[in-house]
């Protein structure tokens, strides 16, 4: 009995040696390459700057798939000529954005883009939450050309986890819109 009490007393003394401190908070540190761009070299009725980190895949109908293999993401570019249907194209583009409202926490008000010199007019949307597409834009010259871009990830959306990649690619999408030029 005496040895059991001595053992318990020894364990209590040894186990109370130092203060227990909480672990420090860890921060996610992702390293993305510096943004650098090149002109789109494919023959299209449009051109814009594309990230050098991305791969451009040629698709029919003047469409493109711009992939980011390391980020497991792509920007899908669709092009449509305007044939007295600009209003329909704009409504369809907005409808595609708001199809994500079911899964989205928030869809930001569109950020308008206007470049009178290049005749590029458009809007960019950010979709927050676990939606299939997190950034979309459309651009037009309002007479001949209409272009739509949508960002997708090849994984089940977990917004908090992919947010740094969204912000990185969103800068590239803004650069695309700002450098967009129509060809005749």
Short mmCIF file of C-alpha atoms in Angstrom, two decimals:
data_model
loop_
_atom_site.label_atom_id
_atom_site.label_comp_id
_atom_site.label_asym_id
_atom_site.label_seq_id
_atom_site.Cartn_x
_atom_site.Cartn_y
_atom_site.Cartn_z
CA UNK A 1 0.00 0.00 0.00
CA UNK A 2 2.84 2.30 0.92
CA UNK A 3 4.56 1.69 -2.41
CA UNK A 4 1.36 2.50 -4.34
CA UNK A 5 0.99 5.82 -2.54
CA UNK A 6 4.67 6.59 -3.15
CA UNK A 7 4.26 5.73 -6.86
CA UNK A 8 1.18 7.98 -7.25
CA UNK A 9 2.93 10.82 -5.43
CA UNK A 10 6.02 10.45 -7.67
CA UNK A 11 3.93 10.48 -10.85
CA UNK A 12 2.09 13.63 -9.72
CA UNK A 13 5.37 15.43 -8.94
CA UNK A 14 7.04 14.44 -12.20
CA UNK A 15 4.04 15.27 -14.41
CA UNK A 16 3.69 18.81 -13.08
CA UNK A 17 7.12 19.99 -14.24
CA UNK A 18 6.31 22.78 -16.75
CA UNK A 19 3.43 24.93 -17.94
CA UNK A 20 1.41 23.74 -20.89
CA UNK A 21 1.33 26.35 -23.64
CA UNK A 22 -1.04 26.39 -26.63
CA UNK A 23 0.49 25.73 -30.02
CA UNK A 24 1.12 28.87 -32.09
CA UNK A 25 -1.25 29.46 -35.00
CA UNK A 26 -0.01 28.16 -38.34
CA UNK A 27 -0.43 30.15 -41.53
CA UNK A 28 -0.74 28.73 -45.00
CA UNK A 29 2.18 29.88 -47.10
CA UNK A 30 1.63 29.21 -50.79
CA UNK A 31 4.21 30.30 -53.34
CA UNK A 32 2.92 31.24 -56.78
CA UNK A 33 5.19 32.22 -59.65
CA UNK A 34 5.37 35.87 -60.57
CA UNK A 35 2.81 36.79 -63.21
CA UNK A 36 4.28 37.18 -66.68
CA UNK A 37 2.37 37.25 -69.93
CA UNK A 38 2.60 36.59 -73.67
CA UNK A 39 0.26 37.48 -76.53
CA UNK A 40 -2.15 34.79 -77.68
CA UNK A 41 -0.60 33.42 -80.89
CA UNK A 42 -3.57 31.43 -82.26
CA UNK A 43 -5.54 32.91 -85.13
CA UNK A 44 -8.75 34.20 -83.62
CA UNK A 45 -11.06 37.20 -84.15
CA UNK A 46 -9.57 38.41 -80.86
CA UNK A 47 -6.27 38.48 -79.02
CA UNK A 48 -5.23 39.05 -75.41
CA UNK A 49 -2.34 38.42 -73.04
CA UNK A 50 -2.11 34.92 -71.53
CA UNK A 51 -0.11 33.87 -68.48
CA UNK A 52 3.15 32.10 -69.30
CA UNK A 53 2.26 29.61 -66.51
CA UNK A 54 -0.79 28.48 -68.49
CA UNK A 55 -1.22 26.17 -71.47
CA UNK A 56 -3.57 27.20 -74.28
CA UNK A 57 -5.65 24.47 -75.93
CA UNK A 58 -7.20 25.26 -79.31
CA UNK A 59 -10.90 24.37 -79.59
CA UNK A 60 -13.40 24.63 -82.48
CA UNK A 61 -15.56 27.75 -83.05
CA UNK A 62 -12.74 30.08 -81.89
CA UNK A 63 -13.05 28.76 -78.35
CA UNK A 64 -10.10 28.10 -76.01
CA UNK A 65 -9.27 26.20 -72.84
CA UNK A 66 -6.49 27.89 -70.87
CA UNK A 67 -5.22 25.38 -68.32
CA UNK A 68 -3.14 25.81 -65.17
CA UNK A 69 -1.83 22.25 -64.63
CA UNK A 70 -0.12 22.99 -61.30
CA UNK A 71 -3.28 24.60 -59.90
CA UNK A 72 -5.63 22.01 -61.47
CA UNK A 73 -7.71 24.79 -63.00
CA UNK A 74 -8.81 26.13 -66.36
CA UNK A 75 -10.35 29.20 -67.91
CA UNK A 76 -12.87 28.26 -70.57
CA UNK A 77 -13.17 30.89 -73.30
CA UNK A 78 -16.23 30.92 -75.55
CA UNK A 79 -16.55 33.23 -78.53
CA UNK A 80 -19.73 34.09 -80.39
CA UNK A 81 -20.16 36.47 -83.30
CA UNK A 82 -22.94 39.00 -82.79
CA UNK A 83 -25.76 38.63 -85.31
CA UNK A 84 -28.39 41.04 -84.04
CA UNK A 85 -28.42 39.06 -80.78
CA UNK A 86 -26.30 41.09 -78.35
CA UNK A 87 -29.11 41.31 -75.80
CA UNK A 88 -29.58 37.50 -75.88
CA UNK A 89 -25.84 36.93 -75.42
CA UNK A 90 -25.70 39.32 -72.45
CA UNK A 91 -28.73 37.71 -70.81
CA UNK A 92 -27.28 34.23 -71.38
CA UNK A 93 -23.94 35.30 -69.91
CA UNK A 94 -25.59 36.72 -66.80
CA UNK A 95 -27.79 33.62 -66.51
CA UNK A 96 -24.66 31.42 -66.49
CA UNK A 97 -23.25 33.48 -63.61
CA UNK A 98 -26.42 33.22 -61.54
CA UNK A 99 -26.79 29.47 -62.10
CA UNK A 100 -24.16 29.22 -59.36
CA UNK A 101 -26.39 31.03 -56.82
CA UNK A 102 -27.54 27.70 -55.33
CA UNK A 103 -24.04 26.86 -54.06
CA UNK A 104 -22.65 30.39 -53.81
CA UNK A 105 -22.47 32.33 -50.55
CA UNK A 106 -22.39 35.57 -52.51
CA UNK A 107 -22.14 36.81 -56.08
CA UNK A 108 -20.47 40.19 -56.22
CA UNK A 109 -21.96 43.05 -58.17
CA UNK A 110 -20.34 43.08 -61.60
CA UNK A 111 -17.23 45.17 -61.99
CA UNK A 112 -17.65 47.02 -65.25
CA UNK A 113 -14.81 47.40 -67.75
CA UNK A 114 -14.83 50.01 -70.54
CA UNK A 115 -12.08 50.73 -73.04
CA UNK A 116 -13.45 53.06 -75.72
CA UNK A 117 -10.18 53.10 -77.70
CA UNK A 118 -10.15 49.32 -78.20
CA UNK A 119 -13.96 49.06 -78.21
CA UNK A 120 -13.97 46.56 -75.34
CA UNK A 121 -16.90 46.67 -72.94
CA UNK A 122 -17.51 44.05 -70.30
CA UNK A 123 -18.18 42.91 -66.76
CA UNK A 124 -16.40 40.58 -64.35
CA UNK A 125 -18.13 38.67 -61.56
CA UNK A 126 -16.67 36.98 -58.48
CA UNK A 127 -18.68 34.08 -57.08
CA UNK A 128 -17.91 33.30 -53.43
CA UNK A 129 -18.62 29.92 -51.91
CA UNK A 130 -18.46 26.33 -53.07
CA UNK A 131 -19.76 27.00 -56.58
CA UNK A 132 -18.41 25.27 -59.69
CA UNK A 133 -17.02 28.53 -61.16
CA UNK A 134 -15.58 31.34 -59.02
CA UNK A 135 -14.78 34.07 -61.57
CA UNK A 136 -16.51 34.87 -64.87
CA UNK A 137 -16.35 37.74 -67.32
CA UNK A 138 -17.82 38.71 -70.64
CA UNK A 139 -16.59 41.30 -73.13
CA UNK A 140 -17.95 42.68 -76.38
CA UNK A 141 -17.45 45.43 -78.93
CA UNK A 142 -21.29 45.61 -79.04
CA UNK A 143 -21.45 45.14 -82.83
CA UNK A 144 -19.51 42.03 -84.00
CA UNK A 145 -17.78 40.14 -81.16
CA UNK A 146 -18.79 38.53 -77.85
CA UNK A 147 -16.38 36.66 -75.57
CA UNK A 148 -17.08 34.85 -72.28
CA UNK A 149 -14.55 33.43 -69.80
CA UNK A 150 -15.21 31.13 -66.83
CA UNK A 151 -12.78 29.80 -64.21
CA UNK A 152 -13.13 26.15 -63.13
CA UNK A 153 -11.10 23.91 -60.81
CA UNK A 154 -10.71 20.15 -61.35
CA UNK A 155 -11.72 19.35 -57.80
CA UNK A 156 -14.76 19.49 -55.58
CA UNK A 157 -15.01 23.18 -54.66
CA UNK A 158 -13.84 24.09 -51.16
CA UNK A 159 -13.77 27.88 -51.35
CA UNK A 160 -11.51 28.50 -48.35
CA UNK A 161 -8.87 26.11 -49.69
CA UNK A 162 -8.82 27.36 -53.28
CA UNK A 163 -9.18 31.09 -52.52
CA UNK A 164 -5.44 31.86 -52.96
CA UNK A 165 -5.49 30.15 -56.38
CA UNK A 166 -8.71 31.98 -57.31
CA UNK A 167 -7.10 35.34 -56.51
CA UNK A 168 -3.97 34.41 -58.49
CA UNK A 169 -5.91 33.37 -61.62
CA UNK A 170 -8.38 36.26 -61.27
CA UNK A 171 -5.45 38.65 -61.86
CA UNK A 172 -4.75 36.79 -65.11
CA UNK A 173 -8.39 37.07 -66.13
CA UNK A 174 -8.37 40.82 -65.46
CA UNK A 175 -5.20 41.06 -67.59
CA UNK A 176 -6.99 39.15 -70.38
CA UNK A 177 -9.87 41.59 -70.33
CA UNK A 178 -7.61 44.66 -70.16
CA UNK A 179 -5.42 43.47 -73.05
CA UNK A 180 -8.30 42.19 -75.20
CA UNK A 181 -8.33 43.46 -78.79
CA UNK A 182 -10.67 42.58 -81.63
CA UNK A 183 -9.39 41.61 -85.07
CA UNK A 184 -11.24 42.30 -88.30
#
